[in-house]
mmCIF file of C-alpha atoms in Angstrom:
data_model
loop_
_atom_site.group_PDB
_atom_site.id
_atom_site.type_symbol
_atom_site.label_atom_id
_atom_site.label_comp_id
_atom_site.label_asym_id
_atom_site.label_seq_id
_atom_site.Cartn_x
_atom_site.Cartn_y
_atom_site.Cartn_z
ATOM 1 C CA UNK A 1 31.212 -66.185 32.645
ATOM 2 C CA UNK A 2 35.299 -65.112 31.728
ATOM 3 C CA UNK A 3 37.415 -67.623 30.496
ATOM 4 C CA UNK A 4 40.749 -67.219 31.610
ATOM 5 C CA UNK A 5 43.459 -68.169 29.262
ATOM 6 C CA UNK A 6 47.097 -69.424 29.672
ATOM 7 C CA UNK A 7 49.926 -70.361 27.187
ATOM 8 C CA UNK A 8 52.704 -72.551 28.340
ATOM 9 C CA UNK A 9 55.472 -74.873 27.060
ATOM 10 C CA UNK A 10 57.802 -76.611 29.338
ATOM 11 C CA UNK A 11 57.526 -74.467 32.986
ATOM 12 C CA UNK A 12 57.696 -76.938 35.808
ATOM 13 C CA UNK A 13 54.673 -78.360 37.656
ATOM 14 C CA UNK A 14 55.009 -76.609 41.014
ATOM 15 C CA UNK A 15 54.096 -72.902 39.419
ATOM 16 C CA UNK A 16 51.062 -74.288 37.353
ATOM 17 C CA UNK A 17 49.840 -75.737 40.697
ATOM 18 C CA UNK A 18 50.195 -73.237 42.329
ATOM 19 C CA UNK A 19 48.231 -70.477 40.008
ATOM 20 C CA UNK A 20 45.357 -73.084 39.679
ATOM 21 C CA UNK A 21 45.140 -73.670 43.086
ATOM 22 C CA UNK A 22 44.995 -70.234 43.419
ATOM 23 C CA UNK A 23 42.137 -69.835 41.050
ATOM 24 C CA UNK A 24 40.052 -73.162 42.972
ATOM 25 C CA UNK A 25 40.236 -70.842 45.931
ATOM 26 C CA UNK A 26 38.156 -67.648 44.322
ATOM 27 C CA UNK A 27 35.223 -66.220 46.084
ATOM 28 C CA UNK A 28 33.231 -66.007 42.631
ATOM 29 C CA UNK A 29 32.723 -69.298 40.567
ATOM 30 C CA UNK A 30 32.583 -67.214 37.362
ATOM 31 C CA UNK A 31 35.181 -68.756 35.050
ATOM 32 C CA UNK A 32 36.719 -71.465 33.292
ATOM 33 C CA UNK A 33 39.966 -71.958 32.203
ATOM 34 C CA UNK A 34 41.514 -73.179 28.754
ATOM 35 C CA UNK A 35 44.959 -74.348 28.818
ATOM 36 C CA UNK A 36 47.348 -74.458 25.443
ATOM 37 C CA UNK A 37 50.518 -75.795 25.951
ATOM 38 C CA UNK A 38 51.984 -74.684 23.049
ATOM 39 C CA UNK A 39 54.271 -78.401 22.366
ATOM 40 C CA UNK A 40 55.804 -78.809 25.409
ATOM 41 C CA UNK A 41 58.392 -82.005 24.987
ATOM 42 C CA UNK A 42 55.354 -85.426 25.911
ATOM 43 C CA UNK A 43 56.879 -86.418 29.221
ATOM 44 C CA UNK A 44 56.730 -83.493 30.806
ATOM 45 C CA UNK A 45 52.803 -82.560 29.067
ATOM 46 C CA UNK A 46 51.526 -85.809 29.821
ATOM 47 C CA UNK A 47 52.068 -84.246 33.294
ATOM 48 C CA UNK A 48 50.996 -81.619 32.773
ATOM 49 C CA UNK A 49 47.255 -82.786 31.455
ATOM 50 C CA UNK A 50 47.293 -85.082 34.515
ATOM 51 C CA UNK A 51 47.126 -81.976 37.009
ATOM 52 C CA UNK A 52 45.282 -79.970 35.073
ATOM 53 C CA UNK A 53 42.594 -82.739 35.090
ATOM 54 C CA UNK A 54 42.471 -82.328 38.796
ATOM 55 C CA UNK A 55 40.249 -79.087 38.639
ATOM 56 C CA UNK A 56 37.173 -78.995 37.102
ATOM 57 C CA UNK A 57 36.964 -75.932 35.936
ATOM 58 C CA UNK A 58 40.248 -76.228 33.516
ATOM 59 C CA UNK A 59 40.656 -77.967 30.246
ATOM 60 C CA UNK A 60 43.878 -78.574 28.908
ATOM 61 C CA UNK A 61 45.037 -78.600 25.015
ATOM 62 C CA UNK A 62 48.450 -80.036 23.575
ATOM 63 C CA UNK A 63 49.634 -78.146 20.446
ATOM 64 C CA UNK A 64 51.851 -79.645 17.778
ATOM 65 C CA UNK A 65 53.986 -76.418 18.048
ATOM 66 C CA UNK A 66 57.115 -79.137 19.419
ATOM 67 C CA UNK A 67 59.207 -77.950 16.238
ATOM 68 C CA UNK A 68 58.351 -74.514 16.093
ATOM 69 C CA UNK A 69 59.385 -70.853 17.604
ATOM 70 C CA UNK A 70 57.582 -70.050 20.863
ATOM 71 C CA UNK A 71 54.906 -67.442 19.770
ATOM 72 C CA UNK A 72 52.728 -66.571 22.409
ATOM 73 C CA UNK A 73 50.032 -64.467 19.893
ATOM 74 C CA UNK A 74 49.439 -67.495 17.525
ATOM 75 C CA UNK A 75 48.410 -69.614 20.605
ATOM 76 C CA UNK A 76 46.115 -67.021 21.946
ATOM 77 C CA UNK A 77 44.670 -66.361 18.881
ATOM 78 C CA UNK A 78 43.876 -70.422 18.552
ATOM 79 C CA UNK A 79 42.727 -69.952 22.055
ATOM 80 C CA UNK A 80 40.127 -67.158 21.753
ATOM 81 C CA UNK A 81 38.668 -68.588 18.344
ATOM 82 C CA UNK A 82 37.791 -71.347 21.103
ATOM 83 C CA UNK A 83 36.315 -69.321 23.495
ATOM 84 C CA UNK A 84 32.489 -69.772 23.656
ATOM 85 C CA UNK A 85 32.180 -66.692 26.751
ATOM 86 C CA UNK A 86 31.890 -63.024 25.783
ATOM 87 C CA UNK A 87 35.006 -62.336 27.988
ATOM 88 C CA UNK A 88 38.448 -63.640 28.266
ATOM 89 C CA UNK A 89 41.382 -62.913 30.660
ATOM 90 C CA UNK A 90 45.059 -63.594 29.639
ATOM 91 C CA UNK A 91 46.602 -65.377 32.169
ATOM 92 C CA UNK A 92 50.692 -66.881 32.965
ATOM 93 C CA UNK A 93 51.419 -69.491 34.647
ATOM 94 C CA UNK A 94 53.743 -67.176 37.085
ATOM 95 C CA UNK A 95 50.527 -65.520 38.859
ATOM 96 C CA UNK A 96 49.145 -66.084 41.801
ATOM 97 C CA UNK A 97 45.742 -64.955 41.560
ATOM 98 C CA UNK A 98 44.194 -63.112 44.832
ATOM 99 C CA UNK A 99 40.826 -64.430 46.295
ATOM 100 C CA UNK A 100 38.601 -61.966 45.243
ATOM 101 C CA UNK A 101 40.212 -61.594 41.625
ATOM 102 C CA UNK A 102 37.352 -62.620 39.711
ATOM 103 C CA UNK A 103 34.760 -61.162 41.033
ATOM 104 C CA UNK A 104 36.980 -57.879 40.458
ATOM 105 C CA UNK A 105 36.825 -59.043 36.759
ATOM 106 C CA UNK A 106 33.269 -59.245 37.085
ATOM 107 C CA UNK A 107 32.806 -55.747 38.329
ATOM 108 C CA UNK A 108 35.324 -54.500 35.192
ATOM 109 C CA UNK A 109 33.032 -55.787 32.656
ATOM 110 C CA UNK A 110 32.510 -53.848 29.906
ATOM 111 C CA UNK A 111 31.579 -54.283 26.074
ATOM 112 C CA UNK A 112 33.796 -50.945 25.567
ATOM 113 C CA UNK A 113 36.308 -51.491 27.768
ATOM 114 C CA UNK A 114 39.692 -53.368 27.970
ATOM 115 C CA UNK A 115 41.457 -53.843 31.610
ATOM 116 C CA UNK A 116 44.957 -54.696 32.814
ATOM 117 C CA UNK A 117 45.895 -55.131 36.388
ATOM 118 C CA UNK A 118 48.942 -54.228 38.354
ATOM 119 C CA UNK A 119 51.288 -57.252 39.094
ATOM 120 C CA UNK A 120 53.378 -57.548 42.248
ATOM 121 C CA UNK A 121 56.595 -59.323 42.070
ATOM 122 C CA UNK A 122 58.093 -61.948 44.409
ATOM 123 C CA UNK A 123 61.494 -62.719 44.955
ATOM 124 C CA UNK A 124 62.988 -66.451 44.615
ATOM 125 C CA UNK A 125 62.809 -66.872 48.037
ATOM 126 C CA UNK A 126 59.042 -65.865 48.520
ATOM 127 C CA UNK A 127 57.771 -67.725 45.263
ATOM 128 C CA UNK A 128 58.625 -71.020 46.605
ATOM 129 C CA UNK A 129 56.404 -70.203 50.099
ATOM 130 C CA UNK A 130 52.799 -71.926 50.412
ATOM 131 C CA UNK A 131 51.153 -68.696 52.357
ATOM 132 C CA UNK A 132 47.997 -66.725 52.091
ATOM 133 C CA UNK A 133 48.147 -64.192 49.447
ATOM 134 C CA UNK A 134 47.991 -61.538 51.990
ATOM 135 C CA UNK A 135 51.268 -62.856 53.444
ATOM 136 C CA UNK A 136 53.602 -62.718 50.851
ATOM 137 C CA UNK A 137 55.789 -59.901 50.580
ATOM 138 C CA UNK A 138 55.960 -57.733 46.763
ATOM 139 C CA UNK A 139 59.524 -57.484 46.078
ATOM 140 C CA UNK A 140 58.566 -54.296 43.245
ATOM 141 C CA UNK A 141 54.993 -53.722 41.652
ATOM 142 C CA UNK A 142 54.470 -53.658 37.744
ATOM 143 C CA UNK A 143 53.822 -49.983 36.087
ATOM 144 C CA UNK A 144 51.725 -49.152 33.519
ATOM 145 C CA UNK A 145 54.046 -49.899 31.317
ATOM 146 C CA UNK A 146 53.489 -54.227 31.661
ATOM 147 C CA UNK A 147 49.958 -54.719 29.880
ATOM 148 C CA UNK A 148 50.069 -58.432 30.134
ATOM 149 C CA UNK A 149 47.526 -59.266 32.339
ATOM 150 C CA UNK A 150 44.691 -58.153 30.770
ATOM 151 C CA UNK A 151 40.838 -58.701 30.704
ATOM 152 C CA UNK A 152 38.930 -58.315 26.959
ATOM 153 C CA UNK A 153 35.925 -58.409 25.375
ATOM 154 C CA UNK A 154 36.089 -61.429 22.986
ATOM 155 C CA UNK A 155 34.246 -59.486 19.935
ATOM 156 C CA UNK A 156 36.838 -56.824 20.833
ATOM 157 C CA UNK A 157 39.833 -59.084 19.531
ATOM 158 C CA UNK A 158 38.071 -60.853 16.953
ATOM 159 C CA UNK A 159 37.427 -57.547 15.673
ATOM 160 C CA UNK A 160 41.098 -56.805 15.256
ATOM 161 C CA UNK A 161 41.894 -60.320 13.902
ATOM 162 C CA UNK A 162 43.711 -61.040 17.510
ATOM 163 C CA UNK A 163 47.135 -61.062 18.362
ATOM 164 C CA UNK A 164 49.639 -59.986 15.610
ATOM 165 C CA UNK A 165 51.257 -63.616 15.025
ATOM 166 C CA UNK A 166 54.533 -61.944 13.561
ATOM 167 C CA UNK A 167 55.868 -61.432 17.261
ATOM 168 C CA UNK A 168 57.906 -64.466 17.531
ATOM 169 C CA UNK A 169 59.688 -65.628 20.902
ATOM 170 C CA UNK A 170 59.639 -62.680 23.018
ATOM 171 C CA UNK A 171 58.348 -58.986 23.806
ATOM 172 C CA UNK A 172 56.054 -56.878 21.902
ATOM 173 C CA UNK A 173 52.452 -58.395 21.740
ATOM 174 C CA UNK A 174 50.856 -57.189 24.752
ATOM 175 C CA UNK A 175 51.543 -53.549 24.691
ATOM 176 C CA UNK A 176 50.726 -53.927 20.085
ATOM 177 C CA UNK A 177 47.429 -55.226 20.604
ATOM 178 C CA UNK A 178 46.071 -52.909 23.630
ATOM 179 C CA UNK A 179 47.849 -49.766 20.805
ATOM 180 C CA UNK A 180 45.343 -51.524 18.072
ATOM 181 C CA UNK A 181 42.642 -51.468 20.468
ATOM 182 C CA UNK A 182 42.989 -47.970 21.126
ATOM 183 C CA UNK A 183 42.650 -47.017 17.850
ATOM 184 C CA UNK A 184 39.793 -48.901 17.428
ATOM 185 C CA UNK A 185 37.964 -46.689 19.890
ATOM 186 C CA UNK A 186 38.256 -49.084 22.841
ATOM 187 C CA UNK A 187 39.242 -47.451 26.323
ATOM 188 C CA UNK A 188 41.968 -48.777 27.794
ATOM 189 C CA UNK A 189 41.896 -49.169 31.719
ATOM 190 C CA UNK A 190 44.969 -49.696 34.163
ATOM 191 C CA UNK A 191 43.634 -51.287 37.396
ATOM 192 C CA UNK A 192 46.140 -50.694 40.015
ATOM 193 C CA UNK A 193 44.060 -49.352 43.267
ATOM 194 C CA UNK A 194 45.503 -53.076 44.959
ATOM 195 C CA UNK A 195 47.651 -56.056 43.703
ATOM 196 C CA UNK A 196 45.375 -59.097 43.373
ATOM 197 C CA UNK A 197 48.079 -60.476 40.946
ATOM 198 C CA UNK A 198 51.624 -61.981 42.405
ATOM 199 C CA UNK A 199 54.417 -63.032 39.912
ATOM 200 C CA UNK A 200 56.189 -65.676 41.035
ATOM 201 C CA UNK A 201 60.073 -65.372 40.708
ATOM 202 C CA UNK A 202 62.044 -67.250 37.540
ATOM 203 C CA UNK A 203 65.267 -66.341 36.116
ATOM 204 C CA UNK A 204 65.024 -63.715 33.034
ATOM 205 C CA UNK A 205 63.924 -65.318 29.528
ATOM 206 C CA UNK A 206 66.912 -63.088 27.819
ATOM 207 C CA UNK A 207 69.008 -64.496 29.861
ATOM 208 C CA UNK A 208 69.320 -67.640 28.172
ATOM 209 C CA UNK A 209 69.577 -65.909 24.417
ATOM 210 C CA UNK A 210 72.954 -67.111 23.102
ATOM 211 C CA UNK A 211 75.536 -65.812 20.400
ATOM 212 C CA UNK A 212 76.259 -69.444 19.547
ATOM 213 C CA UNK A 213 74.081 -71.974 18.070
ATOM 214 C CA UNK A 214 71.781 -73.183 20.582
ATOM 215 C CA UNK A 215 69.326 -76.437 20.519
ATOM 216 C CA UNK A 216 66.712 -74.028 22.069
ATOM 217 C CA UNK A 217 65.268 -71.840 18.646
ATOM 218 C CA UNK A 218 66.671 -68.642 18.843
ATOM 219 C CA UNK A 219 66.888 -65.946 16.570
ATOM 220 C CA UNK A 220 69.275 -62.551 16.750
ATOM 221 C CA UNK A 221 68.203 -59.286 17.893
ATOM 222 C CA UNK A 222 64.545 -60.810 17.915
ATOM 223 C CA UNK A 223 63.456 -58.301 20.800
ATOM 224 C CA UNK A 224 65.064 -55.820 18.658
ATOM 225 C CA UNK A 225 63.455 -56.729 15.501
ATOM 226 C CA UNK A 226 59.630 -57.041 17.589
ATOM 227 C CA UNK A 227 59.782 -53.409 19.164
ATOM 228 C CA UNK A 228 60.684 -52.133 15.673
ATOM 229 C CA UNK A 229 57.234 -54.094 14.617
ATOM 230 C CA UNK A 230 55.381 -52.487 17.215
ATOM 231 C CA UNK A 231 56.593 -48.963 16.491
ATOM 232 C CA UNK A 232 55.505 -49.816 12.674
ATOM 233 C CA UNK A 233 51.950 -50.511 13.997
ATOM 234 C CA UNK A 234 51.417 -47.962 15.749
ATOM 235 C CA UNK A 235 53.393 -45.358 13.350
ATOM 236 C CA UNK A 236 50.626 -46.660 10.882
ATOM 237 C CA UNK A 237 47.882 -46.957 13.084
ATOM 238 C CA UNK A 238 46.845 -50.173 12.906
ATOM 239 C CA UNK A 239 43.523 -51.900 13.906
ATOM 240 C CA UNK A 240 43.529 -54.773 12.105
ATOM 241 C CA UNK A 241 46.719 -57.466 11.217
ATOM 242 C CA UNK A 242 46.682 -61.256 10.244
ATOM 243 C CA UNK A 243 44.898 -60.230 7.175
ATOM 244 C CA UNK A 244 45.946 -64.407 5.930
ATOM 245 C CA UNK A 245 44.365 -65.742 8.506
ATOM 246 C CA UNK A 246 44.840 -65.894 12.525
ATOM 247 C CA UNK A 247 45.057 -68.769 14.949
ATOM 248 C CA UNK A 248 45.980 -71.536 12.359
ATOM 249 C CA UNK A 249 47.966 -74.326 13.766
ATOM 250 C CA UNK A 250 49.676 -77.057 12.634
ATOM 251 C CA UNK A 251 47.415 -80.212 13.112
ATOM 252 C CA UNK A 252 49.026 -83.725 14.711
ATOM 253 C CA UNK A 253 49.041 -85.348 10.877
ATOM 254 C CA UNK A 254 50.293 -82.511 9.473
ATOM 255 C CA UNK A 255 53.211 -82.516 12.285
ATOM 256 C CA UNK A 256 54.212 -86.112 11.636
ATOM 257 C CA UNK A 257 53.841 -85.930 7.483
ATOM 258 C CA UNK A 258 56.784 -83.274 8.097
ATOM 259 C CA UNK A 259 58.753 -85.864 10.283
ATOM 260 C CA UNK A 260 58.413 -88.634 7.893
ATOM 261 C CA UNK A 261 59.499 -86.920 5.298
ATOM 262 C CA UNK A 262 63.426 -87.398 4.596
ATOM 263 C CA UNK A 263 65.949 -84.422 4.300
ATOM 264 C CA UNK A 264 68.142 -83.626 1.463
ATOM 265 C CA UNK A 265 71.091 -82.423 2.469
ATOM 266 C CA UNK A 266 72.332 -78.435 1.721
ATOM 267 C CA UNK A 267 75.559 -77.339 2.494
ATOM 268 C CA UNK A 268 76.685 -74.025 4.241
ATOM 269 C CA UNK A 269 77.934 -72.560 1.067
ATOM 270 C CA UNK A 270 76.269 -68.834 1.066
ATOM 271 C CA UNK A 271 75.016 -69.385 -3.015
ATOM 272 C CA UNK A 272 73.199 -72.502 -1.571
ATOM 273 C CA UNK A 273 71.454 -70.791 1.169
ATOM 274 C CA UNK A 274 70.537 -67.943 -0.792
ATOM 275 C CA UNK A 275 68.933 -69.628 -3.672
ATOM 276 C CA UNK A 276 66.840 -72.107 -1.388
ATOM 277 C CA UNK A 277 65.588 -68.888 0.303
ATOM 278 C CA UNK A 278 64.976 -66.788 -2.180
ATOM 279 C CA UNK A 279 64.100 -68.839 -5.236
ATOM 280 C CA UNK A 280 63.494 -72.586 -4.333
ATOM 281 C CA UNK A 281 61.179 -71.792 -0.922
ATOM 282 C CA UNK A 282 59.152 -69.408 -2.690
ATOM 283 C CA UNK A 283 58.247 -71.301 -5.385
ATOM 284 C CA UNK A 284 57.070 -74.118 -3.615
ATOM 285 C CA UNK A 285 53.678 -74.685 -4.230
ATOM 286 C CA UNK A 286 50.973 -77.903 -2.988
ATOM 287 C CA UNK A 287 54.034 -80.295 -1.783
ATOM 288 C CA UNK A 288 56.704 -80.525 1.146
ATOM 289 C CA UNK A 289 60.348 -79.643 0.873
ATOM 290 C CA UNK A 290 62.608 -81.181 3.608
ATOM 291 C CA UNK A 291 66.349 -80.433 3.900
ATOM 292 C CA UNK A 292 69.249 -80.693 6.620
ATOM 293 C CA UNK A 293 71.531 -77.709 7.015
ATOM 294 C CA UNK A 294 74.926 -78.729 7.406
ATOM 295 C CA UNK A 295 78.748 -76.569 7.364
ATOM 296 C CA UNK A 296 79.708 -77.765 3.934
ATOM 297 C CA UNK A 297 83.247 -80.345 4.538
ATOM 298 C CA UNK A 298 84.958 -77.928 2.298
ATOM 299 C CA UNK A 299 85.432 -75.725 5.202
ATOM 300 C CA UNK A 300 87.824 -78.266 6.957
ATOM 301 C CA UNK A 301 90.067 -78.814 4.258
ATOM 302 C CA UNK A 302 93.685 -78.005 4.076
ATOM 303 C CA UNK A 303 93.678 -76.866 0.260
ATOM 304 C CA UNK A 304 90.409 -74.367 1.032
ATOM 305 C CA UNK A 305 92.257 -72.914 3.837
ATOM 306 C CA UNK A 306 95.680 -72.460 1.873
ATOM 307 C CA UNK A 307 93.587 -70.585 -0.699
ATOM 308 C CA UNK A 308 91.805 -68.359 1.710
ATOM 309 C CA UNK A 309 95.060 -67.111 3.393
ATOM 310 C CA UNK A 310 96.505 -66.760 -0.097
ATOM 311 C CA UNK A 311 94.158 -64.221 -1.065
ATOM 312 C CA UNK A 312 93.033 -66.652 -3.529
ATOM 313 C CA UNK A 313 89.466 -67.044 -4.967
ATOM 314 C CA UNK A 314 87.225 -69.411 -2.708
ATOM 315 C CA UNK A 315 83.576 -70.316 -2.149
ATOM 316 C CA UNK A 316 81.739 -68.149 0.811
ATOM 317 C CA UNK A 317 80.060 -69.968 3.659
ATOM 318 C CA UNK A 318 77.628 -69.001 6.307
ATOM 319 C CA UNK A 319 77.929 -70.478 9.535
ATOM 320 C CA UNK A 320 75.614 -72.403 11.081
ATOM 321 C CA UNK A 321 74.381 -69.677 13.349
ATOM 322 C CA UNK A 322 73.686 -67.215 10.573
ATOM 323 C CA UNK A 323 71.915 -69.756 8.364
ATOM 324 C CA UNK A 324 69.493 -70.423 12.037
ATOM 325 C CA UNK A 325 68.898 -66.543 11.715
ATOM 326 C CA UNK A 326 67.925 -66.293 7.842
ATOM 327 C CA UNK A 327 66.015 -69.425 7.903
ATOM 328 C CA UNK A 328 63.711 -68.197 10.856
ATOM 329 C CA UNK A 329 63.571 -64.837 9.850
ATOM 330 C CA UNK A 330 61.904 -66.398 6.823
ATOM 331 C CA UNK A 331 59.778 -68.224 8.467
ATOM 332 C CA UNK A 332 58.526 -65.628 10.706
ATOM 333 C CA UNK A 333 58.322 -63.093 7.962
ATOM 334 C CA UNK A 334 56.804 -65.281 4.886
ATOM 335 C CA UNK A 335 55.717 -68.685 6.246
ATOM 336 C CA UNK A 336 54.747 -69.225 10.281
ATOM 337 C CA UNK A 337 50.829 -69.336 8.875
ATOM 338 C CA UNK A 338 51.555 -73.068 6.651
ATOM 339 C CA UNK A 339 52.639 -76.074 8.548
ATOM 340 C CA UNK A 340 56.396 -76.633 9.129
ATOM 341 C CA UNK A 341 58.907 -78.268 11.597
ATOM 342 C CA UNK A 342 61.912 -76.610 12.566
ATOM 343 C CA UNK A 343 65.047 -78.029 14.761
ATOM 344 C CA UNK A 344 68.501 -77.933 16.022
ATOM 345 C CA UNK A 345 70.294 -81.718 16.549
ATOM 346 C CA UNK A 346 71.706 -81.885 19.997
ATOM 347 C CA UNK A 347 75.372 -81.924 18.500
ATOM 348 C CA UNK A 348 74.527 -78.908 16.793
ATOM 349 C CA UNK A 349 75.552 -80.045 14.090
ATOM 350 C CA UNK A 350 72.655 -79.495 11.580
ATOM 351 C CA UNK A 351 69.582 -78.001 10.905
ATOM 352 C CA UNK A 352 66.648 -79.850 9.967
ATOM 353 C CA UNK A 353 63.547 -77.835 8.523
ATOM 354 C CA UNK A 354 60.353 -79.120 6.523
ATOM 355 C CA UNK A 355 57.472 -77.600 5.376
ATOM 356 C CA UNK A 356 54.619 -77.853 3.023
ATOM 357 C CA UNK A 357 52.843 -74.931 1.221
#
């Protein structure tokens, strides 16, 4: 028996019904499916669970990530400390899985052995077709170069303490943990004799990364900042990461404790910013801190902005989109393993963050 895995938060219904339906159609019965949606807003999950409840061999499980970065490894990680088989797959909502898929898994079994298959992409005129998989037509295959897809051994990743849960957002996780493997002493195969895997067509995830403040979490040169991670690893050699802990989540109370708890305000002066970061946050120890970010009013007023053009000596200020980026680059660097909420108001106006350590 594999279980095959998927992480989510907010895709729309028609691709999730179409990989499961996919999956309902396989010519071996040998797998289950565990589905983390990783907060997705509660409209669009209640949804969500109702499909998923439609196939028997799934089982779905909301998150109370709502308030937090997107990060792909810490929701696999609380995935495969779930997983009660001796293999897993990692899935994505985007593939359409060929017939004969998992008895191919079955065949690439192997205590010793991790796998990764070849995807073929479709355009966005062929993803939204309800064919046989043999019909569809690849727009450009996957090299060896994508290791997404991939089939493990479950001791093999507990071994290694998972997925390293400091790639945040996007990019980077995949390709680290097959390196880690690899120096483990785990061979690493690249199935690719036939695509049994289609990728159905959505816009690019970079292309929605913003210079301006954006409600969606974002953080600067984050892609950047995770290849540089994964050339540390395997510079170093790394087996092993998550030496804290791996697959910790923030529970439901813990998620509204944060939300209840009220904000004190912090202005975008730079001295303000700096101490909460580097003295205040650190030495926070078996309570909750909440504050609300906001650009200081100083900034708007006519005597401050005589002064600056003068020359003249004035308080520094951050804006809004560089306190964003220090605040989750703390967070991902120091703090994404204790409970904490994170947002953007709509207006973009402020910054709310809470946390307890």
């Amino acid at each position: 028996m594999i279980t095959i895995l998927y992480t989510y938060r907010n895709r729309d219904l028609v691709r999730i019904k179409r990989t499961l339906h996919s999956l309902s159609k396989q010519s071996l019965s040998n797998f289950k499916v565990l589905f983390l949606d990783y907060g997705s807003k509660k409209n669009l999950a209640y949804e969500v669970e109702q499909l998923i409840k439609e196939y028997d061999f799934a089982n779905y499980e909301y998150l109370f990530t709502e308030l937090q970065p997107w990060n792909k490894a810490k929701a696999l990680n609380h995935a495969i400390k779930k997983v009660d088989t001796d293999y897993c797959f990692i899935a994505d909502v985007d593939m359409i899985f060929h017939p004969k898929f998992t008895s191919v898994l079955e065949d690439k079994i192997h205590s010793n052995k991790i796998a990764y298959f070849q995807v073929g992409f479709l355009s966005k005129e062929e993803s939204v077709k309800e064919i046989a998989f043999e019909e569809y037509k690849i727009n450009f295959k996957s090299n060896e170069e994508a290791t997404g897809m991939t089939l493990f051994p479950l001791a093999a990743l507990h071994l290694i303490n998972g997925y390293d849960e400091f790639f945040h957002f996007w990019g980077s996780e995949d390709t680290d943990i097959q390196n880690r493997l690899r120096n483990a002493g785990f061979e690493i195969e690249y199935c690719n004799d036939e695509v049994l895997l289609l990728h159905q067509w959505h816009k690019n995830y970079r292309s929605r990364e913003t210079k301006a403040l954006n409600p969606e979490l974002q953080l600067s040169r984050t892609v950047e900042m995770n290849h540089l991670h994964l050339q540390t690893n395997l510079i170093n050699k790394r087996t092993q990461v998550n030496e804290s802990g791996w697959g910790m989540i923030i529970s439901e109370n813990e998620f509204i404790e944060l939300k209840k708890e009220t904000p004190r305000v912090i202005t975008s002066k730079k001295v303000q910013i700096d101490y909460f970061l580097f003295n205040e946050l650190p030495m926070l120890k078996g309570k909750i801190i909440s504050v609300v970010f906001i650009e200081d009013p100083m900034i708007s007023e006519f005597k401050y902005k005589v002064k600056k053009i003068m020359g003249k000596k004035v308080p520094e200020f951050y804006t809004l989109k560089e306190i964003n980026d220090r605040v989750l680059l703390h967070i991902i660097s120091f703090y994404h393993q204790v409970p904490y909420n994170y947002s953007i108001s709509p207006d973009l106006k402020s910054i709310t963050f809470s946390i307890k350590k």
